[in-house]
PDB file of C-alpha atoms in Angstrom:
ATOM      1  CA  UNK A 826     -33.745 -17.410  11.644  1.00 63.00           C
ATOM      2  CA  UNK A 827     -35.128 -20.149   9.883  1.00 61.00           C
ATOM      3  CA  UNK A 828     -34.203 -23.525   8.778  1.00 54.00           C
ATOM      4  CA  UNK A 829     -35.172 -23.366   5.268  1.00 54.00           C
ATOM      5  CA  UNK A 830     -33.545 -20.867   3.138  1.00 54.00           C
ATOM      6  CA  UNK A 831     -35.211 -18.159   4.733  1.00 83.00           C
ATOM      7  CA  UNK A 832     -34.644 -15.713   2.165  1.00 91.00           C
ATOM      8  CA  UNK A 833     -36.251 -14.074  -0.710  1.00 94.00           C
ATOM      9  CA  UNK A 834     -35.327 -11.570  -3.058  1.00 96.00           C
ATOM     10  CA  UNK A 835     -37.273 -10.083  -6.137  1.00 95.00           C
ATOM     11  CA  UNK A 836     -36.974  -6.406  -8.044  1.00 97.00           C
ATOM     12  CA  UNK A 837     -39.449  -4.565 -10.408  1.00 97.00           C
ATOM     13  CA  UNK A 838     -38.939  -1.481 -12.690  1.00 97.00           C
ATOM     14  CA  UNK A 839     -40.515   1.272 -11.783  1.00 95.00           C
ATOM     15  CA  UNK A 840     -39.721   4.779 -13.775  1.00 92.00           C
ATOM     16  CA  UNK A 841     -36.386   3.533 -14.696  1.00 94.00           C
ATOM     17  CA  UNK A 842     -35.724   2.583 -10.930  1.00 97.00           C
ATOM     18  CA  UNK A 843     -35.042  -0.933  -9.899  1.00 98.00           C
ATOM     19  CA  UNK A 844     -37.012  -1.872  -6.543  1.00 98.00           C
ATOM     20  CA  UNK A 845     -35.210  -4.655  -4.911  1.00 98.00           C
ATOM     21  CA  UNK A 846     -36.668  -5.897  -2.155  1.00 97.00           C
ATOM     22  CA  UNK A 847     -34.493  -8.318  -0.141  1.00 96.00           C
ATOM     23  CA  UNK A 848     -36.402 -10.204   2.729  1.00 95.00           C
ATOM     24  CA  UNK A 849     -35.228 -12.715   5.575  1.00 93.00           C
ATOM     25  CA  UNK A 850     -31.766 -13.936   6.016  1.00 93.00           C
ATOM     26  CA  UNK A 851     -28.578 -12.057   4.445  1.00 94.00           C
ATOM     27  CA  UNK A 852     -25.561 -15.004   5.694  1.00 93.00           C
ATOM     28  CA  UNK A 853     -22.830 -16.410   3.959  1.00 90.00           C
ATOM     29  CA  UNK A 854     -25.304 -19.126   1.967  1.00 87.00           C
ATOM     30  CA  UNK A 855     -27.999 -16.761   0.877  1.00 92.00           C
ATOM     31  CA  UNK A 856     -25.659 -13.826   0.107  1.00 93.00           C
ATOM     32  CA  UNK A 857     -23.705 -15.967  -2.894  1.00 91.00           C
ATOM     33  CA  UNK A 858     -27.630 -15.809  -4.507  1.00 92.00           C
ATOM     34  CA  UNK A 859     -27.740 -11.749  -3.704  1.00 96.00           C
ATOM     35  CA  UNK A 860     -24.430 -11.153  -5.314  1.00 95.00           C
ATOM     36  CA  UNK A 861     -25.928 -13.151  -8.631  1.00 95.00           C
ATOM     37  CA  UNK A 862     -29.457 -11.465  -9.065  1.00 96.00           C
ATOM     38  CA  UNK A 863     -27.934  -8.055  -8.345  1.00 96.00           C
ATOM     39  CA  UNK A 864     -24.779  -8.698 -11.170  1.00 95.00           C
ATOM     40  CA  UNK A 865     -27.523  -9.838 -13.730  1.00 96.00           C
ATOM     41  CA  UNK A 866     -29.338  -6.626 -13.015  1.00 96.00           C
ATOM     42  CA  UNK A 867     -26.018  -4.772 -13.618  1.00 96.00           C
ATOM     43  CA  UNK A 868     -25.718  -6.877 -16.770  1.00 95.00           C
ATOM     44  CA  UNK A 869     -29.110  -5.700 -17.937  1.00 95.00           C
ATOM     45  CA  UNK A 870     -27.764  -2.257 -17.572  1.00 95.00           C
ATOM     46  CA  UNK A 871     -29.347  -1.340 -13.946  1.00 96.00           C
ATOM     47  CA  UNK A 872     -28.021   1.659 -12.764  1.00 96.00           C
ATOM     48  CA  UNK A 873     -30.453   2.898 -10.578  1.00 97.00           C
ATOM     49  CA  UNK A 874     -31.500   0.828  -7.396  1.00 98.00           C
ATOM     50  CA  UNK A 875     -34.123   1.108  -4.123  1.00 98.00           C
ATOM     51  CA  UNK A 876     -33.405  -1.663  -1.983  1.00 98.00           C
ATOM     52  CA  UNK A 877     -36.365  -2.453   0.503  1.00 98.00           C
ATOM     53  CA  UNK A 878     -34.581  -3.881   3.404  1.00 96.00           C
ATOM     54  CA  UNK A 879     -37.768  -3.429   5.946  1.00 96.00           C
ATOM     55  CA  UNK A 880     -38.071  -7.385   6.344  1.00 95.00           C
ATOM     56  CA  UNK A 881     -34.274  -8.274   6.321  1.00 95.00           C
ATOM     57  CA  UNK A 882     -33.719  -9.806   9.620  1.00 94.00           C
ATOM     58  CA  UNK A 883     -30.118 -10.671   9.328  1.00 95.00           C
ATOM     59  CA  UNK A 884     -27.487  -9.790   7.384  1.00 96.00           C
ATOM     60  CA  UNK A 885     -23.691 -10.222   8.038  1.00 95.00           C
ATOM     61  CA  UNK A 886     -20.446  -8.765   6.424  1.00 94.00           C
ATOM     62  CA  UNK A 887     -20.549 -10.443   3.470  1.00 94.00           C
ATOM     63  CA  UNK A 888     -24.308  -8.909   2.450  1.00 95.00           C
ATOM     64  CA  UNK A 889     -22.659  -5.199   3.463  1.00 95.00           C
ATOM     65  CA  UNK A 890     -20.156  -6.040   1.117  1.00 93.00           C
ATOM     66  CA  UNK A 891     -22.085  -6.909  -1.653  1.00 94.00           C
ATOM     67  CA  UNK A 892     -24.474  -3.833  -0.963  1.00 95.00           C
ATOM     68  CA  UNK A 893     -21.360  -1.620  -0.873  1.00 93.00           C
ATOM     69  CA  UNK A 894     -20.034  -3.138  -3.853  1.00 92.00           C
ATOM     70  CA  UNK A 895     -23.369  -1.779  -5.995  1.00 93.00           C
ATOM     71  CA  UNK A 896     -23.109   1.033  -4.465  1.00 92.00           C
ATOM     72  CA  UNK A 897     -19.308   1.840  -5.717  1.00 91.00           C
ATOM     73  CA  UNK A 898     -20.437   0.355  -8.943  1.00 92.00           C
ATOM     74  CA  UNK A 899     -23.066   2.653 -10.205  1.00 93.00           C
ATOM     75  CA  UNK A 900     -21.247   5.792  -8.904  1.00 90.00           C
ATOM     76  CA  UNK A 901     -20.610   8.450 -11.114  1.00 90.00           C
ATOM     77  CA  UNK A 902     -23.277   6.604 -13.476  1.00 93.00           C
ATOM     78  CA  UNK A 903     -26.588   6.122 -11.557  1.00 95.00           C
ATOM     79  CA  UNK A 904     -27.893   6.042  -7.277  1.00 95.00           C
ATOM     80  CA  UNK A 905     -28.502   3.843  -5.325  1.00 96.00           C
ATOM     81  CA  UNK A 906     -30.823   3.916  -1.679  1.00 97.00           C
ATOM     82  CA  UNK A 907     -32.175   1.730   0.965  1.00 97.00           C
ATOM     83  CA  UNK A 908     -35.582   1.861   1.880  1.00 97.00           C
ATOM     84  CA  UNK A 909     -36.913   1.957   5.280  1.00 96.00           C
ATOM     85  CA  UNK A 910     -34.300  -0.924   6.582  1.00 97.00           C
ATOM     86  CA  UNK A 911     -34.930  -2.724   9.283  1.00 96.00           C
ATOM     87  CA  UNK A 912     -33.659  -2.283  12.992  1.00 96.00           C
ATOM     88  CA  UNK A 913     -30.973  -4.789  12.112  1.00 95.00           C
ATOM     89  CA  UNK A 914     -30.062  -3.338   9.353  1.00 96.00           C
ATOM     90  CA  UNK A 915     -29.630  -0.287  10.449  1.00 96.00           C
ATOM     91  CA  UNK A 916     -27.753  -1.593  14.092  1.00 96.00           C
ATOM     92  CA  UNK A 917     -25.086  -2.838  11.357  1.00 96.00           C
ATOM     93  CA  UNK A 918     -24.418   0.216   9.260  1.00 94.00           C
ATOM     94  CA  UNK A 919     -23.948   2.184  12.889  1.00 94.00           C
ATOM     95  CA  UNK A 920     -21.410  -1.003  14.008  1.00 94.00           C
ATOM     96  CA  UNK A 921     -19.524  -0.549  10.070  1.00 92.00           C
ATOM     97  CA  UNK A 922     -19.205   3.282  10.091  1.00 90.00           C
ATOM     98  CA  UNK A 923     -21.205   3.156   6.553  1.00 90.00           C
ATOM     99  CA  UNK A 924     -23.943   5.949   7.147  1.00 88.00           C
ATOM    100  CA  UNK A 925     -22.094   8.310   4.570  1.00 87.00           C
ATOM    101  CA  UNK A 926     -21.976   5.928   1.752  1.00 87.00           C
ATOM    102  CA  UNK A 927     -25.563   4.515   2.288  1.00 92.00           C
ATOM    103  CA  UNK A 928     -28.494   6.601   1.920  1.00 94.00           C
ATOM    104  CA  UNK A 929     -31.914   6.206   3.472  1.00 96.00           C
ATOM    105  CA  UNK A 930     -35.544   7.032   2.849  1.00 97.00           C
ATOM    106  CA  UNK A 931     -38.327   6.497   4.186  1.00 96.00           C
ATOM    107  CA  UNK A 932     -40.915   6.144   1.343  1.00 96.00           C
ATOM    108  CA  UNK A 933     -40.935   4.906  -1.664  1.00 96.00           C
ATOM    109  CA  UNK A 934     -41.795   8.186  -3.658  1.00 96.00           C
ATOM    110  CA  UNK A 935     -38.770   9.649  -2.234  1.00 97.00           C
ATOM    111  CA  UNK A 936     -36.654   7.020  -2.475  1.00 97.00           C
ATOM    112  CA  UNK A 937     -37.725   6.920  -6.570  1.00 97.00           C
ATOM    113  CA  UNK A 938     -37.081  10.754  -6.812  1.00 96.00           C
ATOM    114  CA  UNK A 939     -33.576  10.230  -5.449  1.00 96.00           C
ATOM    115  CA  UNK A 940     -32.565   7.508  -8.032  1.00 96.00           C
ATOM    116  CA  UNK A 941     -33.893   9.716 -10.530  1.00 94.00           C
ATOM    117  CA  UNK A 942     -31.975  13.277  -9.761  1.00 90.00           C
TER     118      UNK A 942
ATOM    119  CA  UNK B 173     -27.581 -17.078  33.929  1.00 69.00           C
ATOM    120  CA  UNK B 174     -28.050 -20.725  33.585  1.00 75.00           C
ATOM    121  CA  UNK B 175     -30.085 -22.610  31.166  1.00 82.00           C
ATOM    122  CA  UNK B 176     -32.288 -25.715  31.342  1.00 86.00           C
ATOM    123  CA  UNK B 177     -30.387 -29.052  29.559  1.00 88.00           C
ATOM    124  CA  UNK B 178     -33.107 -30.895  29.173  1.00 90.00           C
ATOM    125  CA  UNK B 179     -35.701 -28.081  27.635  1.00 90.00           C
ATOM    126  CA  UNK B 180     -32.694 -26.044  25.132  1.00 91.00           C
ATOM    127  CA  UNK B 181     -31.332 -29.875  24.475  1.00 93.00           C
ATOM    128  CA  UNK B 182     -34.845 -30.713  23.189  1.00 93.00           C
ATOM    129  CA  UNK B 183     -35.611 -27.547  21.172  1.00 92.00           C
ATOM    130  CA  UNK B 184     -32.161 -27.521  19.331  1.00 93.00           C
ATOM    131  CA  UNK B 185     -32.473 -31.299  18.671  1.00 93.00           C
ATOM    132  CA  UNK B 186     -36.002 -30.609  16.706  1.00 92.00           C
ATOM    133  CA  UNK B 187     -33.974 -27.730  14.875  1.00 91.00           C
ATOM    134  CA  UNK B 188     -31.560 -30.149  13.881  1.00 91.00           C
ATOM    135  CA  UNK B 189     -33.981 -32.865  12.923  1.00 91.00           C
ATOM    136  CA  UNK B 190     -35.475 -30.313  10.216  1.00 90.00           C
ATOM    137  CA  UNK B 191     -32.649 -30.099   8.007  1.00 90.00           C
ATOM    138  CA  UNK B 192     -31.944 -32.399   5.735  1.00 90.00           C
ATOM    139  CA  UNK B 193     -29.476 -35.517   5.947  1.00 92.00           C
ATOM    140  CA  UNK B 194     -26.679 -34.097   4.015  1.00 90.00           C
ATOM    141  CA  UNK B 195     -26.604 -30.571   6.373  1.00 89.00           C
ATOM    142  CA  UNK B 196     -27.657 -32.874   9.523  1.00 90.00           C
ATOM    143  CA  UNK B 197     -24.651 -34.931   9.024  1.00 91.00           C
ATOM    144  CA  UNK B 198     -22.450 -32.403   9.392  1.00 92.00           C
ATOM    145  CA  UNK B 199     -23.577 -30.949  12.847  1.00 94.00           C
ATOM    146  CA  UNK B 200     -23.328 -32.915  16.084  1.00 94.00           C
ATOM    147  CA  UNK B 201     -24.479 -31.073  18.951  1.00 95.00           C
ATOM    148  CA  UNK B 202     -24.124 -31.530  23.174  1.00 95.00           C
ATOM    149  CA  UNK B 203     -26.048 -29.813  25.799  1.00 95.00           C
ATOM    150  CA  UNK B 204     -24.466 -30.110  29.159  1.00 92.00           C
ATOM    151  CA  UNK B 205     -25.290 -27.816  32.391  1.00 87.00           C
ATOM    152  CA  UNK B 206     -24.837 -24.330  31.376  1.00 91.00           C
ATOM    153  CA  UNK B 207     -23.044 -25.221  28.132  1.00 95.00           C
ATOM    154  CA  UNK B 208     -23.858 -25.946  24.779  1.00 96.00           C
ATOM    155  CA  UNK B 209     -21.606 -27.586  22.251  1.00 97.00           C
ATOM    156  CA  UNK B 210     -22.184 -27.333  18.169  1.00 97.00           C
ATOM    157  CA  UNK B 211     -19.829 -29.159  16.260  1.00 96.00           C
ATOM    158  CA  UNK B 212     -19.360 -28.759  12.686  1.00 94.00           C
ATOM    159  CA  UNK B 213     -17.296 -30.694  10.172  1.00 95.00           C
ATOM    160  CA  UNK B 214     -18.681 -29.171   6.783  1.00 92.00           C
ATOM    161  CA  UNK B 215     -18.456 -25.992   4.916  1.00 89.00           C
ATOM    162  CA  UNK B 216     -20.169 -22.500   4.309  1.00 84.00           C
ATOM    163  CA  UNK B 217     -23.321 -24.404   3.056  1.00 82.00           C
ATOM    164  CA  UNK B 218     -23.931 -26.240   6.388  1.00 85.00           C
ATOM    165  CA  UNK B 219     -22.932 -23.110   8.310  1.00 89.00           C
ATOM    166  CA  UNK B 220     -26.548 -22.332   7.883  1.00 87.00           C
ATOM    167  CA  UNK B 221     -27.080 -24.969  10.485  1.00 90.00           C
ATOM    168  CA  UNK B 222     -25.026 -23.830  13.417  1.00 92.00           C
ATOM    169  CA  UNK B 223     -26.415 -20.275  12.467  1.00 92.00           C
ATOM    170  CA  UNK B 224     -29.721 -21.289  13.047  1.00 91.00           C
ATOM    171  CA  UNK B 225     -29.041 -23.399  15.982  1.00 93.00           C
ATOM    172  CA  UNK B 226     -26.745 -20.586  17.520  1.00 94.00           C
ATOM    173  CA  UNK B 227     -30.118 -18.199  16.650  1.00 92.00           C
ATOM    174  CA  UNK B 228     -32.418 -20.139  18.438  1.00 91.00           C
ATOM    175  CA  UNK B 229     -30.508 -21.397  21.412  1.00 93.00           C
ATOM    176  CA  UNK B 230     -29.901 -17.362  22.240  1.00 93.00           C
ATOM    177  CA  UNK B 231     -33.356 -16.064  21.569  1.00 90.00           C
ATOM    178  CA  UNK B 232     -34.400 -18.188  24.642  1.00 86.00           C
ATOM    179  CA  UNK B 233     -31.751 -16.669  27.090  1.00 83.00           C
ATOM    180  CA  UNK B 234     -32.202 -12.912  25.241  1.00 81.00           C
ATOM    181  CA  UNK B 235     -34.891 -11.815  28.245  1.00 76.00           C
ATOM    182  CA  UNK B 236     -32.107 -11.885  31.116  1.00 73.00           C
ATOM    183  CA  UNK B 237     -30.463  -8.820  29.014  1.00 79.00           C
ATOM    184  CA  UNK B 238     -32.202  -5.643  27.814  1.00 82.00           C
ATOM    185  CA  UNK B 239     -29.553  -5.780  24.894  1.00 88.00           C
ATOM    186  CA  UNK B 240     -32.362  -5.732  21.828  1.00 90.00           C
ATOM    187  CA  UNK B 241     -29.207  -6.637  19.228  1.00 94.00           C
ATOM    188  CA  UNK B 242     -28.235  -9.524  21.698  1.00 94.00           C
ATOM    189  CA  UNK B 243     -29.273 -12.365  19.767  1.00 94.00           C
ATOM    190  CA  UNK B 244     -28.317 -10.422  15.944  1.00 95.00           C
ATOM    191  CA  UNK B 245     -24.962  -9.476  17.420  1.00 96.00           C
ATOM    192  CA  UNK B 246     -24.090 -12.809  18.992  1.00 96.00           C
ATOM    193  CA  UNK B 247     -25.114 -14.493  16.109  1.00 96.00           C
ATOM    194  CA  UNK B 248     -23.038 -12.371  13.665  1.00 96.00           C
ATOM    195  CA  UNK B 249     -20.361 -12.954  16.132  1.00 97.00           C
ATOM    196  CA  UNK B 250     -20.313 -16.978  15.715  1.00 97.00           C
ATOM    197  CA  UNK B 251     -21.118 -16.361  12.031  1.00 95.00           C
ATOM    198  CA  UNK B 252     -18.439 -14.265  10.650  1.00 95.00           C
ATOM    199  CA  UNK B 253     -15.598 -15.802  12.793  1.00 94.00           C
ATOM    200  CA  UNK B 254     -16.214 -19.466  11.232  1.00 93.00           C
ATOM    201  CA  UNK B 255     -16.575 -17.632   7.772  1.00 92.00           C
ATOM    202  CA  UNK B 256     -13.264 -16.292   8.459  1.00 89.00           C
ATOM    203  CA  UNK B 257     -12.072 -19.873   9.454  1.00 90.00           C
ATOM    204  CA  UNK B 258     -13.674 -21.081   6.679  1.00 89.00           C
ATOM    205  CA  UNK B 259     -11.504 -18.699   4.215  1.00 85.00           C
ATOM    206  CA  UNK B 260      -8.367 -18.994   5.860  1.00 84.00           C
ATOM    207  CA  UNK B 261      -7.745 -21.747   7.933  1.00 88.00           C
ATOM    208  CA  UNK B 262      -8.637 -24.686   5.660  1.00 90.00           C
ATOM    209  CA  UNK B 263      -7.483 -23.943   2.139  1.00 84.00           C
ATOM    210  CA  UNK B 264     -10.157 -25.982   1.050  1.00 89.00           C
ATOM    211  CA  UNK B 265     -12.839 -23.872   2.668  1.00 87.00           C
ATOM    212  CA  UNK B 266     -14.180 -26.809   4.400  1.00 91.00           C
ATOM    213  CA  UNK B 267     -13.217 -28.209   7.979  1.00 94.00           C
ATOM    214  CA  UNK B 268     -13.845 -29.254  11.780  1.00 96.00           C
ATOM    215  CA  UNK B 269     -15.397 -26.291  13.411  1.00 96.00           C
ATOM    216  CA  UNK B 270     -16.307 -26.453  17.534  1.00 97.00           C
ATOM    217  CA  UNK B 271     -18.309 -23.441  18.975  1.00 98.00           C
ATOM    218  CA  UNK B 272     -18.796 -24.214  22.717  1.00 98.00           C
ATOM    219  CA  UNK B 273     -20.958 -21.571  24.373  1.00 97.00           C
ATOM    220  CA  UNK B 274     -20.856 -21.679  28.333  1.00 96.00           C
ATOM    221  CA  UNK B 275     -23.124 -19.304  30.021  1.00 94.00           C
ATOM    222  CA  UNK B 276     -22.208 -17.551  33.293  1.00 92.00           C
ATOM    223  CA  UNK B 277     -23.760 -15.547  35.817  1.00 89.00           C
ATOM    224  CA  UNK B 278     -22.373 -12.807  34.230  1.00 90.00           C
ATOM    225  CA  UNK B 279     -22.612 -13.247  30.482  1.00 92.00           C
ATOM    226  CA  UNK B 280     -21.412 -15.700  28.282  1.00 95.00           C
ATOM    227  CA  UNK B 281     -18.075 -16.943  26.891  1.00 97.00           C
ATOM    228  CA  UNK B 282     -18.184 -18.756  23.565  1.00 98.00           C
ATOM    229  CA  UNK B 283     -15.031 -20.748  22.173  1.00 98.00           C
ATOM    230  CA  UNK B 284     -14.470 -20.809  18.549  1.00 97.00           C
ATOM    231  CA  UNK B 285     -12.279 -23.779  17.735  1.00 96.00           C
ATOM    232  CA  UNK B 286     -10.419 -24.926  14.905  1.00 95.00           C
ATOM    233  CA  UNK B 287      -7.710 -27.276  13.708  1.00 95.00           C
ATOM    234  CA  UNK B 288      -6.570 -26.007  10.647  1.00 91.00           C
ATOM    235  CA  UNK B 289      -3.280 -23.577   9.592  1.00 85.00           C
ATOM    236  CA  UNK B 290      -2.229 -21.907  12.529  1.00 71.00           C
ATOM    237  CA  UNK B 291      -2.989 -18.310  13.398  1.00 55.00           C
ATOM    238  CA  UNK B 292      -4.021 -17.644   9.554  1.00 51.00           C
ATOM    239  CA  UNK B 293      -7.351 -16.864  10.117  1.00 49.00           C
ATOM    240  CA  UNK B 294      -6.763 -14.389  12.866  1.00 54.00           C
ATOM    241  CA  UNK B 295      -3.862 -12.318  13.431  1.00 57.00           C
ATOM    242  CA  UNK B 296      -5.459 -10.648  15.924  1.00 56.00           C
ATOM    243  CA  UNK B 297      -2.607  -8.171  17.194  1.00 56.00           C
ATOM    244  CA  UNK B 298      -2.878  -7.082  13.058  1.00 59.00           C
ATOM    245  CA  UNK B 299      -6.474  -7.141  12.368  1.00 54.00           C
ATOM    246  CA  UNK B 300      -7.623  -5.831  16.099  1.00 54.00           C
ATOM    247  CA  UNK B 301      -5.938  -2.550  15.864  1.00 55.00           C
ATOM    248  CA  UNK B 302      -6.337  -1.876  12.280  1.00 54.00           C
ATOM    249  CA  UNK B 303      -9.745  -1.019  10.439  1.00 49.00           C
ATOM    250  CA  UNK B 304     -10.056  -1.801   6.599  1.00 50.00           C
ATOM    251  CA  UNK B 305      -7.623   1.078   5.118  1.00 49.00           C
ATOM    252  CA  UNK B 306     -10.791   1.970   2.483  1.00 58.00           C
ATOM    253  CA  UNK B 307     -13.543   2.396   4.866  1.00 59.00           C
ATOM    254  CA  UNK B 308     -15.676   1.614   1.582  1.00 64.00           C
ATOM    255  CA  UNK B 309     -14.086  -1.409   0.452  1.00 65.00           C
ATOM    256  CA  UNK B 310     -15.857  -4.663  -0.389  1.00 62.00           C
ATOM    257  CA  UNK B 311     -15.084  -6.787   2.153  1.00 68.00           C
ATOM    258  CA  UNK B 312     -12.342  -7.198   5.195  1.00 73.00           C
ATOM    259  CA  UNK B 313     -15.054  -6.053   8.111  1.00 86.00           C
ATOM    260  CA  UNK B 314     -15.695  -9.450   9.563  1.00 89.00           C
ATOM    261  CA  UNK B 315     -13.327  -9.132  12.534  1.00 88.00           C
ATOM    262  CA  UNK B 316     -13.860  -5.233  13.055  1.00 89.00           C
ATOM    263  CA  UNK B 317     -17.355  -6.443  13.433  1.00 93.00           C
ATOM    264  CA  UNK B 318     -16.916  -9.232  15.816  1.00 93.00           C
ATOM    265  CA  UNK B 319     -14.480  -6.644  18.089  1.00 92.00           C
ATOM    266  CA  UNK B 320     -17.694  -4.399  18.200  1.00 93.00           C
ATOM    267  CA  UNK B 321     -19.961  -6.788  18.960  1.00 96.00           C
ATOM    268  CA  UNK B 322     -18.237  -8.052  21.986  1.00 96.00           C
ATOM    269  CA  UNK B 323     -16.926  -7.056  25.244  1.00 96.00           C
ATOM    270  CA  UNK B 324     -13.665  -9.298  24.915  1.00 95.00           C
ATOM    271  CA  UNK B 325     -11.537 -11.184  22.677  1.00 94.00           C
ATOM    272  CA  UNK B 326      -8.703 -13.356  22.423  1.00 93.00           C
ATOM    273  CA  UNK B 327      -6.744 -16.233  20.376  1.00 91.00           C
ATOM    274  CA  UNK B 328      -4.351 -18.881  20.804  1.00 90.00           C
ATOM    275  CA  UNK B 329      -3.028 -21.487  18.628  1.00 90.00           C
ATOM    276  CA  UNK B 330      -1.301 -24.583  19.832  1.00 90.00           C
ATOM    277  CA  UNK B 331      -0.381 -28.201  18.877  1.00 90.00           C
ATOM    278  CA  UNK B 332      -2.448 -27.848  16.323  1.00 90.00           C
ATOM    279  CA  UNK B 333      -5.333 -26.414  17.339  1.00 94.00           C
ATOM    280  CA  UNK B 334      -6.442 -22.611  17.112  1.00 94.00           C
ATOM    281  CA  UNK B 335      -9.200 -20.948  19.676  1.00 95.00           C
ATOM    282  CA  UNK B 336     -10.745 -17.885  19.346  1.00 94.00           C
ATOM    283  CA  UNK B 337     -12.441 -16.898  22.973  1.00 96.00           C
ATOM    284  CA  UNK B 338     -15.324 -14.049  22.674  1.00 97.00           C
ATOM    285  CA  UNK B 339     -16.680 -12.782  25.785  1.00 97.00           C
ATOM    286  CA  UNK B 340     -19.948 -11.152  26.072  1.00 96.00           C
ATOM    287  CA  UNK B 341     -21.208  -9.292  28.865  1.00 93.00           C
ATOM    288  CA  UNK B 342     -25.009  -9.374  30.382  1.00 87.00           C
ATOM    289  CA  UNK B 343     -26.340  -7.174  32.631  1.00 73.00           C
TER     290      UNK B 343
END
């Protein structure tokens, strides 16, 4: 964990498929940021999302409950996946019970051809 | 387990000096034998602080344990109990938090203290034995997360002051 704010976040289009790749530190500071990109996406009518967690190294709570909260929102109308997440990432979906509403793949072609069915 | 004063004193003063004056204000820290002190009298923006402080001061103890999630779950631990303290206990979502971490031969005991509205921020006997009633709602897994994390928990509040107590087992 860092002392600046260790935490980047940027998403790209690809075949009607937003790639969001989230990087670094997921706490209470940097998650307020997360919530705003990924609500401007959903403004822009994003239904579909991949998000790369490989190089998250922390997230808390607060960054589950945003995640879950796109997740609930495109239901019904789009998918959403994570790509290859990180050890940490994975350690806290086992500790919140949230395997069944997250899904996981391990490359990007598959995680694309998810979104898409 | 025991750590060195002088050597996790230095390190987590260089930490500190890196942020800037209006986070650095907010944090007073005191390394004593076996026990480290972080004070904070700020909000969720100088949390970022103690979290890296808390971060760092564990990474260098994380070899005596073969616990990979040590540091990440002790971390979270400190983290989401001052959010909830944060939310709760000071209606103005700013306040006097004291996380004093004393490490024992057997794992280590942090105390999570506050001095805000009493008991709000964690009904314990409620929250403990009670998981969020939508498994997929937004938010509410803070404490269920902190319970996992941990081998033991407990609260008090009195004359004023509220203390959490998290026990973590090593080895």
């Amino acid at each position: 964990m860092q002392v600046k704010d260790s935490f980047d976040i940027h998403a790209e289009e690809k075949n009607g498929v937003w790639i969001v790749k989230v990087s670094g530190v997921l706490d209470a500071e940097t998650n307020m940021k997360f919530g705003v990109f990924l609500n401007d996406l959903l403004d822009k009518g994003a239904l579909r999302f991949i998000f790369d967690l490989s190089e998250l190294g922390y997230i808390n709570s607060q960054g589950i409950g945003t995640l879950v909260s796109i997740f609930k929102k495109v239901e019904g109308k789009g998918r959403a996946c994570f790509l290859k997440p990180s050890q940490e990432v994975e350690h806290i979906i086992q500790l919140t019970g949230l395997k069944a509403l997250f899904t996981i793949k391990e490359t990007e072609s598959d995680a694309i051809a998810f979104c898409r069915a | 387990m025991m750590i060195n004063k002088k050597i996790i004193g230095g390190i987590l003063e260089e930490y500190l000096k890196k942020f800037p004056d209006d986070i650095k204000k907010d944090v007073s820290l005191e390394v004593t034998d076996n026990r480290v002190k972080i004070a904070l009298d700020g909000d969720i923006h100088s949390l970022r602080a103690l979290n890296v402080l808390v971060n760092v001061l564990f990474k260098h103890i994380a070899s005596a344990s073969s616990d990979k999630f040590l540091v990440f779950d002790l971390t979270l631990a400190i983290e989401e109990s001052i959010i909830n303290i944060f939310s709760h206990s000071y209606p103005e979502h700013r306040g006097k938090v004291v996380v004093d971490i004393l490490f024992k031969s057997d794992g280590i005991a942090i105390m999570i203290t506050d001095y805000g509205k009493k008991g709000c921020n964690f009904n314990l006997k409620e929250k403990l034995a009670s998981r969020p009633a939508d498994t997929f709602a937004e938010s509410g897994r803070g404490i269920m997360l902190i319970r996992k994390v941990v081998d033991d928990i407990s609260y008090k509040s009195e004359n004023g002051v509220n203390m959490l107590r998290l026990i973590k087992k090593i080895g």
